[in-house]
GROMACS .gro file of C-alpha atoms in nm:
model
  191
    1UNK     CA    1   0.000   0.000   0.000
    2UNK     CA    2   0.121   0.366  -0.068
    3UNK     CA    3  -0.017   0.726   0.021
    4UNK     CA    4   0.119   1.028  -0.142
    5UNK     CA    5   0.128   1.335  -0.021
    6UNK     CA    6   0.083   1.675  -0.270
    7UNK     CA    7   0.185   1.991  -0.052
    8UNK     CA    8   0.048   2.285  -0.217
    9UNK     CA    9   0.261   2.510   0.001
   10UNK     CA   10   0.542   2.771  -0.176
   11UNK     CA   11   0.718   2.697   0.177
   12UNK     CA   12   0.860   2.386   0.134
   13UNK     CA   13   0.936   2.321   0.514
   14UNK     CA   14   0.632   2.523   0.634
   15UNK     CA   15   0.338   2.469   0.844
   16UNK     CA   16   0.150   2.274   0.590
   17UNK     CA   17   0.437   2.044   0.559
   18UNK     CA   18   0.475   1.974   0.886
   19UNK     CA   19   0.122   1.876   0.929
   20UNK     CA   20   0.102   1.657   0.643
   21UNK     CA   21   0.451   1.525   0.780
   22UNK     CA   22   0.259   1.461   1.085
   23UNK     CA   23  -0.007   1.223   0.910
   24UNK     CA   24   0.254   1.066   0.712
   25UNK     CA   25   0.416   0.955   1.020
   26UNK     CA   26   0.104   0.754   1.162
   27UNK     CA   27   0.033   0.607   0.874
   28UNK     CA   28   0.444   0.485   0.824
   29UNK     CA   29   0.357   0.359   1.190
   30UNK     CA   30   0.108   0.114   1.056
   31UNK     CA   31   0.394  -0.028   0.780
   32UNK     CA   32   0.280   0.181   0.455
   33UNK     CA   33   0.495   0.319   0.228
   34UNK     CA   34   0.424   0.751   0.168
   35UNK     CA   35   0.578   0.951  -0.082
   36UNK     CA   36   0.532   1.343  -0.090
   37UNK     CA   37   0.551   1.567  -0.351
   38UNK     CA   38   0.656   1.950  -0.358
   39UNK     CA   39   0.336   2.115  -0.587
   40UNK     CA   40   0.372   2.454  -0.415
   41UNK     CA   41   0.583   2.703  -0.574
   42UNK     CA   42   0.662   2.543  -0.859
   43UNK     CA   43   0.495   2.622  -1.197
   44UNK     CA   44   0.154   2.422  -1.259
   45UNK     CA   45  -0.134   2.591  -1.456
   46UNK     CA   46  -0.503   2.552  -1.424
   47UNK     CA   47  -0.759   2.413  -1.668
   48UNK     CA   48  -0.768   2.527  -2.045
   49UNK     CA   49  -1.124   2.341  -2.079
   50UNK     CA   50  -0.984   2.192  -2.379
   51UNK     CA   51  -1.119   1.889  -2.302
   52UNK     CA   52  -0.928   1.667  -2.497
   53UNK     CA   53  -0.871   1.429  -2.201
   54UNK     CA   54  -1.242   1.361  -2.261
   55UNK     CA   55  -1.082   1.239  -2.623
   56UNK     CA   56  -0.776   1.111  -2.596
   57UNK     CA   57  -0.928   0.894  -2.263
   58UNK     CA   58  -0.563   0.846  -2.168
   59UNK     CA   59  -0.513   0.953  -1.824
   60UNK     CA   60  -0.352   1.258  -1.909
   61UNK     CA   61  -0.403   1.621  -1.967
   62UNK     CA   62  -0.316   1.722  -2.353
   63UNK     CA   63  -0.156   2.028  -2.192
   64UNK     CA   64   0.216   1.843  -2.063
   65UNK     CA   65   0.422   2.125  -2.031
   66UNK     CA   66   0.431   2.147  -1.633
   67UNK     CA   67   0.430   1.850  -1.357
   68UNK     CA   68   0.032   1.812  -1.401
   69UNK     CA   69   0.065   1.475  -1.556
   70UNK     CA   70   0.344   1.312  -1.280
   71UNK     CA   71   0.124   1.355  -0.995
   72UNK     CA   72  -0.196   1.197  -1.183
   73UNK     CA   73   0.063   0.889  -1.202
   74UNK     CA   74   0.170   0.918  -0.871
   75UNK     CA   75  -0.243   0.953  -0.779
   76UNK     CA   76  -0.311   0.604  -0.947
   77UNK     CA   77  -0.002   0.435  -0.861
   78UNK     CA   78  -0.152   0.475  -0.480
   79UNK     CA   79  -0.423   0.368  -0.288
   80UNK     CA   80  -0.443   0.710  -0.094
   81UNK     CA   81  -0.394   1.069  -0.179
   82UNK     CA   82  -0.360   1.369   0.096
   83UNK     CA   83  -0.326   1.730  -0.058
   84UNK     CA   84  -0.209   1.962   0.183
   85UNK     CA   85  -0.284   2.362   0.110
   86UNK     CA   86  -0.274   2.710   0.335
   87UNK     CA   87  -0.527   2.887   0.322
   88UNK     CA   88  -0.455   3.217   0.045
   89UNK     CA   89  -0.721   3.477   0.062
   90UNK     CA   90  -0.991   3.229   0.214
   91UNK     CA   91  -0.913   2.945  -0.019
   92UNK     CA   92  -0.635   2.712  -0.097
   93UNK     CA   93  -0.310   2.792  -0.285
   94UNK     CA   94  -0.322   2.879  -0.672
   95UNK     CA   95  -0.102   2.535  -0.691
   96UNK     CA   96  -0.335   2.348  -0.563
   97UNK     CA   97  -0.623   2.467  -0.726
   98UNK     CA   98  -0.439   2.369  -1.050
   99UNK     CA   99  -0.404   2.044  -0.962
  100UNK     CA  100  -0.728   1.978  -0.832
  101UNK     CA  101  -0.898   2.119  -1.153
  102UNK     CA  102  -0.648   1.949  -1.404
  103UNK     CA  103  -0.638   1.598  -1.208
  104UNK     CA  104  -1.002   1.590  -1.121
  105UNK     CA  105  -1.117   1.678  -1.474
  106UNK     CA  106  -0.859   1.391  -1.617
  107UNK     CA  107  -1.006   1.100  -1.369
  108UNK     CA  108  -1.345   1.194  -1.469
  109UNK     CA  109  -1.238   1.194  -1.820
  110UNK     CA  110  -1.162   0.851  -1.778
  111UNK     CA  111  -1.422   0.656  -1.617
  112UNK     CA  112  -1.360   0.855  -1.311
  113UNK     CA  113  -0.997   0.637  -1.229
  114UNK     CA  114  -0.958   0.768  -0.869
  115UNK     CA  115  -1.264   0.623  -0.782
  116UNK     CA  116  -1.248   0.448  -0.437
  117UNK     CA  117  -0.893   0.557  -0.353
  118UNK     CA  118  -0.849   0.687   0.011
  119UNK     CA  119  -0.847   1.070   0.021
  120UNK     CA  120  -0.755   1.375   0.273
  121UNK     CA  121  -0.733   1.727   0.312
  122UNK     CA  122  -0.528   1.909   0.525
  123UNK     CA  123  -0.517   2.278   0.587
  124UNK     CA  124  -0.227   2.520   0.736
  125UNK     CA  125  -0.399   2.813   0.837
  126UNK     CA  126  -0.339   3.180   1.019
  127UNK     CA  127  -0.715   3.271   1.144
  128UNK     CA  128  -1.041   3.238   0.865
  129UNK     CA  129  -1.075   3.057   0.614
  130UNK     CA  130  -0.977   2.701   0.659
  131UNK     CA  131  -1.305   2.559   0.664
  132UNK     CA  132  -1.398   2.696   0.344
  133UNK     CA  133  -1.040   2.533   0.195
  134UNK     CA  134  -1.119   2.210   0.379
  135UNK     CA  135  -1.415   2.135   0.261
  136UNK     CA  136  -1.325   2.291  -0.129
  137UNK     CA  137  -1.025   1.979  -0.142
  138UNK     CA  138  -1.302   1.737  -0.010
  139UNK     CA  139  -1.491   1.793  -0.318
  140UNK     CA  140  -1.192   1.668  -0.546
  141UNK     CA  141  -1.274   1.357  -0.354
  142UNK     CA  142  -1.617   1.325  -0.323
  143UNK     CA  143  -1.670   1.407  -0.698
  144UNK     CA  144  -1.398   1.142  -0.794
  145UNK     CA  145  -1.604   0.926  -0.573
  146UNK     CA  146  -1.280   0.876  -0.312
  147UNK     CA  147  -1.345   0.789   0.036
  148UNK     CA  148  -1.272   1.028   0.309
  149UNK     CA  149  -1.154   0.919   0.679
  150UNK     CA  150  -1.250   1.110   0.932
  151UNK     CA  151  -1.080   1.265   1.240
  152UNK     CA  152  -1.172   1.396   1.541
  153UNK     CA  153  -1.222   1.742   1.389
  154UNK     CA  154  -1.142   1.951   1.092
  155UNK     CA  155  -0.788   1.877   0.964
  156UNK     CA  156  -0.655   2.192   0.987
  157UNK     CA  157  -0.372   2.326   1.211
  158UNK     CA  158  -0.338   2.680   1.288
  159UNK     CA  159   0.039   2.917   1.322
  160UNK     CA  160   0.145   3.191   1.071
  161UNK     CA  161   0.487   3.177   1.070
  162UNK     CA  162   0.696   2.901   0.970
  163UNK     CA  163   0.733   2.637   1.218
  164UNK     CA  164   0.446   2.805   1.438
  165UNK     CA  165   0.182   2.536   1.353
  166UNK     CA  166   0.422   2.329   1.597
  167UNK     CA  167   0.261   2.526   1.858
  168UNK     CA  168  -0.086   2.403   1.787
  169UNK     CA  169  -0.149   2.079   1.989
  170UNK     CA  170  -0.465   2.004   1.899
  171UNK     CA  171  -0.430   2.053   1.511
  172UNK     CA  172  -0.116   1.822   1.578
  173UNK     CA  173  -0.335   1.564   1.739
  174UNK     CA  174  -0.588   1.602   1.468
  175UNK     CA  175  -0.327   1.504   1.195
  176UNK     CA  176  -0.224   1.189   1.413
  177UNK     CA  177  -0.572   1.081   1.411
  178UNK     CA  178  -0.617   1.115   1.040
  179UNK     CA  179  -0.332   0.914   0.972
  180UNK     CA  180  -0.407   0.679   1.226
  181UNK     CA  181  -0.755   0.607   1.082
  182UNK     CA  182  -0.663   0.652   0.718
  183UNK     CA  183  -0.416   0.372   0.776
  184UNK     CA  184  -0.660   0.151   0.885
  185UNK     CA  185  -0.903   0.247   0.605
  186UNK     CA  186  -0.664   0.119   0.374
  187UNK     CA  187  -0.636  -0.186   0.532
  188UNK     CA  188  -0.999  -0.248   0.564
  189UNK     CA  189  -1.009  -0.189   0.182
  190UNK     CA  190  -0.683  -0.278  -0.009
  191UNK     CA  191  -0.678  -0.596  -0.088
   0.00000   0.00000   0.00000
C-alpha cells in the first residue's frame, strides 16, 4: 500500500508540511509506504477546458508542459492521496487549485480512475478561512467518488509563521488521528 502526499505550500518546510509530515508519520507507523511531492511554488497551470482528455481517454491532460501529468501517475499508482494547502485569501493555494482542476477533470475523463482511492485534506492556516479550503479539497474527492476518513475534527492546524503550527497541539493531534484512521481504512479496503 502507498499514500502520497501533494503539498500545495510555496514553503517547502512550512506549516503545511509539517502537518502533512505529521499524518505521514502515523500512517508509516502502521507499515505503509508515503511519498510526498513539492506542488507549491513550482509552476503548474489551471484548466484550459480543452477537453481533450475527454478524447484522448488516456489519463492525461493534452496540456504536458508542467508536472500536471506526474502527480496523476503518482495519484493512481496509490491507494491514498492527501493534498495539503494554506489557506490564500480564504481558499487554498493557486497550486493546488491547479491540480485539483487538471487531475479531477482527467479522472473523470476517464471513467472517473480515482474512484475508491483513500483521500484527505489538510489545511495550514493563520485565522479564517480554513473551513472553506477544507471542505473545497473534499470535493476533489467526493466528486472522484474517493473515500474520506475522518478525524476527530477539521484537519486543519493553525500558526502563521513558519514552524508556528508546531505550537498548535490540537491541530497536531488532529493530523495523528487522520493518519491513524486513514491507515486503517486502507487496510480495511486494499486488498
Amino acid at each position: 500500500m502507498k499514500v502520497v502526499a501533494f503539498n500545495g505550500s510555496p514553503r517547502k518546510d512550512g506549516n503545511t508540511s509539517i502537518l502533512i509530515r505529521k499524518v505521514l508519520e502515523a500512517i508509516e507507523g502502521q507499515g505503509i509506504e508515503t511519498e510526498t511531492v513539492q506542488v507549491g511554488g513550482k509552476p503548474i497551470r489551471g484548466c484550459i477546458a480543452c477537453y481533450k482528455c475527454f478524447e484522448n481517454k488516456d489519463r492525461h491532460c493534452a496540456v504536458g508542459k508542467d508536472m500536471l501529468n506526474d502527480c496523476v501517475d503518482r495519484m493512481l499508482a496509490a491507494d491514498g492521496i492527501i493534498l495539503g494547502s494554506p489557506v490564500y485569501f480564504a481558499c487554498m493555494s493557486p497550486e493546488t487549485k491547479a491540480l485539483i482542476d487538471r487531475a479531477g477533470m482527467v479522472s473523470i475523463a476517464n471513467d472517473t480512475m480515482l474512484r475508491r482511492k483513500v483521500g484527505a485534506a489538510v489545511v495550514a492556516v493563520r485565522r479564517a478561512g480554513a473551513v472553506h479550503t477544507f471542505d473545497s479539497i473534499n470535493h476533489f474527492f467526493t466528486i472522484g467518488e474517493m473515500i474520506i476518513p475522518g478525524s476527530r475534527y477539521w484537519n486543519m492546524g493553525f500558526g502563521r509563521e513558519k514552524g508556528e503550527v508546531k505550537e498548535d497541539t490540537e491541530g497536531l493531534e488532529i493530523m495523528k488521528t487522520l493518519g491513524e484512521n486513514m491507515a486503517w481504512l486502507l487496510k480495511k479496503i486494499v486488498v
